[in-house]
mmCIF file of C-alpha atoms in Angstrom:
data_model
loop_
_atom_site.group_PDB
_atom_site.id
_atom_site.type_symbol
_atom_site.label_atom_id
_atom_site.label_comp_id
_atom_site.label_asym_id
_atom_site.label_seq_id
_atom_site.Cartn_x
_atom_site.Cartn_y
_atom_site.Cartn_z
ATOM 1 C CA MET A 50 0.000 0.000 0.000
ATOM 2 C CA ALA A 51 1.388 3.384 -0.995
ATOM 3 C CA LEU A 52 1.718 5.967 1.758
ATOM 4 C CA THR A 53 1.143 9.690 1.421
ATOM 5 C CA ALA A 54 3.418 12.311 2.921
ATOM 6 C CA ASP A 55 0.828 13.007 5.643
ATOM 7 C CA GLN A 56 0.732 9.327 6.578
ATOM 8 C CA VAL A 57 4.538 9.244 6.827
ATOM 9 C CA ILE A 58 4.391 12.259 9.145
ATOM 10 C CA GLU A 59 1.799 10.496 11.314
ATOM 11 C CA ARG A 60 4.065 7.462 11.644
ATOM 12 C CA ALA A 61 7.064 9.634 12.526
ATOM 13 C CA ARG A 62 4.940 11.254 15.243
ATOM 14 C CA LEU A 63 4.818 7.861 16.982
ATOM 15 C CA PHE A 64 8.508 8.509 17.735
ATOM 16 C CA PHE A 65 8.139 12.253 18.355
ATOM 17 C CA PRO A 66 4.546 13.473 18.908
ATOM 18 C CA ALA A 67 5.791 17.068 18.760
ATOM 19 C CA ILE A 68 6.527 16.855 15.013
ATOM 20 C CA PRO A 69 4.137 19.419 13.481
ATOM 21 C CA LEU A 70 1.502 18.252 11.011
ATOM 22 C CA SER A 71 1.596 19.497 7.451
ATOM 23 C CA SER A 72 -1.392 21.693 8.264
ATOM 24 C CA ASP A 73 0.514 23.510 11.012
ATOM 25 C CA SER A 74 2.357 26.752 10.391
ATOM 26 C CA SER A 75 5.679 26.471 8.594
ATOM 27 C CA PRO A 76 8.209 25.088 9.298
ATOM 28 C CA ASN A 77 6.200 21.926 9.808
ATOM 29 C CA GLY A 78 6.552 18.179 9.385
ATOM 30 C CA LEU A 79 6.049 18.417 5.625
ATOM 31 C CA ASP A 80 8.915 20.907 5.299
ATOM 32 C CA LEU A 81 11.204 18.558 7.216
ATOM 33 C CA LEU A 82 10.026 15.534 5.226
ATOM 34 C CA ASN A 83 10.800 17.345 1.977
ATOM 35 C CA GLU A 84 14.336 18.065 3.197
ATOM 36 C CA ALA A 85 14.828 14.433 4.210
ATOM 37 C CA PHE A 86 13.280 13.214 0.946
ATOM 38 C CA SER A 87 15.603 15.360 -1.161
ATOM 39 C CA GLU A 88 18.622 14.011 0.758
ATOM 40 C CA LEU A 89 17.492 10.426 0.210
ATOM 41 C CA LEU A 90 17.028 11.021 -3.521
ATOM 42 C CA PHE A 91 20.617 12.259 -3.690
ATOM 43 C CA ASP A 92 21.856 9.250 -1.753
ATOM 44 C CA ILE A 93 19.745 6.447 -3.267
ATOM 45 C CA GLU A 94 18.851 6.121 -6.943
ATOM 46 C CA MET A 95 15.093 6.540 -6.725
ATOM 47 C CA LEU A 96 12.849 8.282 -9.276
ATOM 48 C CA SER A 97 15.544 8.083 -11.960
ATOM 49 C CA ALA A 98 14.748 8.635 -15.623
ATOM 50 C CA GLU A 99 16.623 9.178 -18.872
ATOM 51 C CA SER A 100 16.567 12.492 -20.726
ATOM 52 C CA ASP A 101 18.056 13.753 -23.980
ATOM 53 C CA ILE A 102 20.446 16.711 -24.033
ATOM 54 C CA SER A 103 20.690 18.491 -27.384
ATOM 55 C CA LEU A 104 24.224 19.626 -28.198
ATOM 56 C CA THR A 105 25.734 22.789 -29.646
ATOM 57 C CA ALA A 106 29.042 22.782 -31.503
ATOM 58 C CA GLY A 107 31.892 24.066 -29.357
ATOM 59 C CA ILE A 108 29.784 24.419 -26.195
ATOM 60 C CA THR A 109 30.917 22.446 -23.148
ATOM 61 C CA ASN A 110 28.205 23.180 -20.546
ATOM 62 C CA TYR A 111 24.495 22.246 -20.641
ATOM 63 C CA SER A 112 21.492 22.582 -18.354
ATOM 64 C CA LEU A 113 20.161 19.393 -16.808
ATOM 65 C CA PRO A 114 16.421 18.632 -16.530
ATOM 66 C CA SER A 115 14.587 20.806 -14.017
ATOM 67 C CA GLY A 116 14.678 19.442 -10.477
ATOM 68 C CA THR A 117 17.781 17.280 -11.007
ATOM 69 C CA VAL A 118 19.402 16.380 -7.681
ATOM 70 C CA ARG A 119 21.912 13.881 -9.053
ATOM 71 C CA LEU A 120 23.339 12.695 -12.357
ATOM 72 C CA TRP A 121 24.027 8.960 -12.438
ATOM 73 C CA SER A 122 25.381 8.372 -15.944
ATOM 74 C CA ALA A 123 25.760 9.904 -19.406
ATOM 75 C CA ARG A 124 26.354 8.505 -22.884
ATOM 76 C CA TYR A 125 27.082 10.134 -26.221
ATOM 77 C CA VAL A 126 24.640 8.776 -28.815
ATOM 78 C CA ARG A 127 25.798 9.259 -32.388
ATOM 79 C CA SER A 128 22.743 8.026 -34.287
ATOM 80 C CA ALA A 129 19.520 6.015 -34.055
ATOM 81 C CA THR A 130 21.443 2.848 -34.943
ATOM 82 C CA THR A 131 21.385 0.342 -32.091
ATOM 83 C CA GLY A 132 24.671 0.359 -30.223
ATOM 84 C CA ASP A 133 25.987 3.515 -31.868
ATOM 85 C CA PHE A 134 26.986 5.292 -28.685
ATOM 86 C CA ARG A 135 29.882 5.894 -26.315
ATOM 87 C CA GLU A 136 29.528 5.671 -22.540
ATOM 88 C CA LEU A 137 31.081 8.848 -21.166
ATOM 89 C CA THR A 138 33.586 8.591 -18.323
ATOM 90 C CA PRO A 139 32.775 10.547 -15.152
ATOM 91 C CA THR A 140 35.446 12.955 -13.906
ATOM 92 C CA ASN A 141 35.565 16.109 -11.778
ATOM 93 C CA GLN A 142 36.873 19.642 -12.008
ATOM 94 C CA ASP A 143 39.699 19.156 -9.494
ATOM 95 C CA LYS A 144 41.141 16.202 -11.433
ATOM 96 C CA LEU A 145 40.993 18.115 -14.705
ATOM 97 C CA ASP A 146 42.680 21.142 -13.126
ATOM 98 C CA ASN A 147 45.376 18.977 -11.542
ATOM 99 C CA ASP A 148 46.051 17.362 -14.911
ATOM 100 C CA GLY A 149 47.230 20.733 -16.202
ATOM 101 C CA LEU A 150 44.045 22.193 -17.717
ATOM 102 C CA ASP A 151 44.664 20.227 -20.908
ATOM 103 C CA TYR A 152 40.920 19.961 -21.448
ATOM 104 C CA LEU A 153 40.815 23.722 -22.080
ATOM 105 C CA ARG A 154 43.238 23.298 -24.999
ATOM 106 C CA GLN A 155 41.196 20.631 -26.779
ATOM 107 C CA GLY A 156 39.287 21.443 -29.907
ATOM 108 C CA SER A 157 35.792 20.210 -30.712
ATOM 109 C CA SER A 158 35.439 16.465 -31.140
ATOM 110 C CA GLU A 159 33.413 13.554 -29.808
ATOM 111 C CA PRO A 160 33.064 13.984 -26.012
ATOM 112 C CA LEU A 161 34.870 11.465 -23.811
ATOM 113 C CA GLU A 162 34.239 12.641 -20.243
ATOM 114 C CA TYR A 163 31.590 14.461 -18.240
ATOM 115 C CA TRP A 164 31.286 16.132 -14.875
ATOM 116 C CA VAL A 165 28.792 18.241 -12.955
ATOM 117 C CA LEU A 166 29.254 21.737 -11.547
ATOM 118 C CA PRO A 167 26.729 23.928 -9.718
ATOM 119 C CA LYS A 168 25.661 27.089 -11.512
ATOM 120 C CA SER A 169 25.478 30.443 -9.708
ATOM 121 C CA ASP A 170 21.975 29.577 -8.448
ATOM 122 C CA GLY A 171 23.152 26.197 -7.120
ATOM 123 C CA THR A 172 21.449 24.029 -9.743
ATOM 124 C CA PRO A 173 23.675 21.346 -11.332
ATOM 125 C CA GLU A 174 25.052 21.750 -14.836
ATOM 126 C CA LEU A 175 26.514 19.122 -17.186
ATOM 127 C CA TRP A 176 29.993 19.721 -18.607
ATOM 128 C CA LEU A 177 31.606 17.756 -21.448
ATOM 129 C CA THR A 178 35.142 17.372 -22.689
ATOM 130 C CA PRO A 179 36.001 17.687 -25.508
ATOM 131 C CA ALA A 180 33.228 20.021 -26.622
ATOM 132 C CA PRO A 181 30.932 18.384 -29.218
ATOM 133 C CA PRO A 182 31.695 19.195 -32.865
ATOM 134 C CA THR A 183 28.152 19.514 -34.257
ATOM 135 C CA THR A 184 24.868 21.241 -33.515
ATOM 136 C CA THR A 185 21.682 19.180 -33.924
ATOM 137 C CA SER A 186 18.273 18.756 -32.371
ATOM 138 C CA THR A 187 18.248 14.992 -32.895
ATOM 139 C CA TYR A 188 21.634 13.249 -33.233
ATOM 140 C CA PRO A 189 24.261 13.273 -31.925
ATOM 141 C CA LYS A 190 23.000 13.863 -28.397
ATOM 142 C CA VAL A 191 23.864 13.046 -24.808
ATOM 143 C CA VAL A 192 21.458 10.827 -22.872
ATOM 144 C CA VAL A 193 21.621 11.329 -19.116
ATOM 145 C CA ARG A 194 20.101 9.289 -16.302
ATOM 146 C CA THR A 195 19.133 11.582 -13.457
ATOM 147 C CA THR A 196 17.088 11.627 -10.293
ATOM 148 C CA ARG A 197 14.747 14.594 -10.117
ATOM 149 C CA TYR A 198 13.033 16.027 -7.071
ATOM 150 C CA THR A 199 9.572 17.581 -6.902
ATOM 151 C CA ALA A 200 8.395 18.957 -3.555
ATOM 152 C CA LEU A 201 5.860 16.735 -1.802
ATOM 153 C CA THR A 202 2.411 17.905 -0.812
ATOM 154 C CA GLY A 203 0.569 16.370 2.095
ATOM 155 C CA SER A 204 -1.467 14.120 -0.199
ATOM 156 C CA ALA A 205 1.469 13.200 -2.473
ATOM 157 C CA THR A 206 2.378 9.517 -2.608
ATOM 158 C CA LEU A 207 5.915 8.513 -1.663
ATOM 159 C CA PRO A 208 7.860 6.429 -4.227
ATOM 160 C CA THR A 209 6.768 2.825 -4.562
ATOM 161 C CA GLY A 210 9.057 -0.122 -5.208
ATOM 162 C CA LEU A 211 10.916 -0.244 -1.899
ATOM 163 C CA PRO A 212 10.196 -3.073 0.554
ATOM 164 C CA SER A 213 8.734 -0.607 3.081
ATOM 165 C CA TYR A 214 8.341 3.092 3.851
ATOM 166 C CA ASP A 215 10.435 2.851 7.010
ATOM 167 C CA ILE A 216 13.319 4.788 5.499
ATOM 168 C CA PHE A 217 11.123 7.865 4.980
ATOM 169 C CA VAL A 218 9.592 7.638 8.462
ATOM 170 C CA ILE A 219 12.957 7.273 10.170
ATOM 171 C CA ALA A 220 14.530 9.981 7.991
ATOM 172 C CA LEU A 221 11.878 12.437 9.168
ATOM 173 C CA ALA A 222 12.269 11.360 12.803
ATOM 174 C CA ARG A 223 16.040 11.751 12.460
ATOM 175 C CA LYS A 224 15.650 15.238 11.010
ATOM 176 C CA TRP A 225 13.422 16.240 13.939
ATOM 177 C CA ALA A 226 15.683 14.690 16.592
ATOM 178 C CA PHE A 227 18.668 16.558 15.178
ATOM 179 C CA LEU A 228 16.756 19.829 14.977
ATOM 180 C CA VAL A 229 15.587 19.787 18.603
ATOM 181 C CA GLY A 230 18.625 17.972 20.029
ATOM 182 C CA ASP A 231 16.626 15.045 21.344
ATOM 183 C CA GLU A 232 18.506 12.530 23.480
ATOM 184 C CA LYS A 233 17.147 9.679 21.354
ATOM 185 C CA LEU A 234 19.126 10.900 18.322
ATOM 186 C CA PRO A 235 21.827 8.159 18.570
ATOM 187 C CA TYR A 236 19.105 5.476 18.588
ATOM 188 C CA ILE A 237 17.294 7.100 15.650
ATOM 189 C CA GLU A 238 20.590 7.456 13.777
ATOM 190 C CA LYS A 239 21.266 3.729 14.204
ATOM 191 C CA LEU A 240 17.804 2.901 12.878
ATOM 192 C CA PHE A 241 18.308 5.258 9.959
ATOM 193 C CA GLN A 242 21.594 3.635 8.925
ATOM 194 C CA GLU A 243 19.959 0.182 9.065
ATOM 195 C CA LYS A 244 17.003 1.275 6.923
ATOM 196 C CA ARG A 245 19.310 3.124 4.543
ATOM 197 C CA ALA A 246 21.374 -0.038 4.025
ATOM 198 C CA ILE A 247 18.189 -2.028 3.307
ATOM 199 C CA ALA A 248 17.025 0.575 0.776
ATOM 200 C CA HIS A 249 20.439 0.604 -0.947
ATOM 201 C CA ASN A 250 20.554 -3.183 -1.083
ATOM 202 C CA PHE A 251 17.024 -3.486 -2.428
ATOM 203 C CA ARG A 252 17.490 -0.741 -5.031
ATOM 204 C CA HIS A 253 20.554 -2.464 -6.484
ATOM 205 C CA SER A 254 19.397 -6.074 -6.202
ATOM 206 C CA VAL A 255 15.798 -6.194 -7.405
ATOM 207 C CA SER A 256 16.589 -9.398 -9.268
ATOM 208 C CA ALA A 257 16.595 -12.263 -6.769
ATOM 209 C CA ARG A 258 19.225 -14.100 -8.826
ATOM 210 C CA VAL A 259 21.688 -11.217 -9.143
ATOM 211 C CA ARG A 260 22.845 -10.114 -5.725
ATOM 212 C CA PRO A 261 25.331 -7.314 -5.021
ATOM 213 C CA THR A 262 28.696 -8.673 -3.930
ATOM 214 C CA MET A 263 32.025 -7.302 -2.800
ATOM 215 C CA ARG A 264 34.983 -9.139 -4.288
ATOM 216 C CA PRO A 265 38.482 -8.749 -2.855
ATOM 217 C CA ARG A 266 41.007 -7.219 -5.197
ATOM 218 C CA VAL A 267 43.730 -9.781 -5.830
ATOM 219 C CA SER A 268 47.245 -8.703 -6.720
ATOM 220 C CA TRP A 269 49.614 -11.275 -8.214
ATOM 221 C CA ARG A 270 53.367 -10.927 -7.949
ATOM 222 C CA PRO A 271 56.061 -13.455 -8.907
ATOM 223 C CA ARG A 272 57.578 -15.097 -5.865
ATOM 224 C CA LYS A 273 61.335 -15.231 -5.489
ATOM 225 C CA VAL A 274 62.789 -18.739 -5.449
#
């Protein structure tokens, strides 16, 4: 059964009855739930979708879809032919600067790497290197997978697909406990980390036959004899 934001607030009030309802004056429980929800979307890949980014020759920076809180991947698609694309490699501004700013000397050609920088208003922006060589409204293009956030209303339904709504309830309780300095914060924090781990595990292992694993990195060296 899907839960609304108001129902999540009611459950969180079982931990802390003082959490204000969404109908109370702001800041209220809905404001805090929206903060917690936005943080969870950044942390866990929920509500992700693919979007097309049209390219302009020689331009390196592009706006991401409205409401984007995180970019998960990007690929350069050359044409409508199946398989005619290149998966772009994620990088960051510090690495590029430390490498000697070589990316600023590159001409226009097929992009190889991407990174994200906040614009002056704080919204994320996609950057590509090298800058694309052509301007089109169809192909080539960059396809991005992003998670986008839209503020919840009291009657809005929380995302489905997780094994339970506990993560949202505990996230709100945690936000409240931190805000008021409640002595139960360490207990709530422990619960939150447990529920967060469950949500991460479930999100990345929906298939019962493909489970996430951690494999040790093995290094082989010849042994002296």
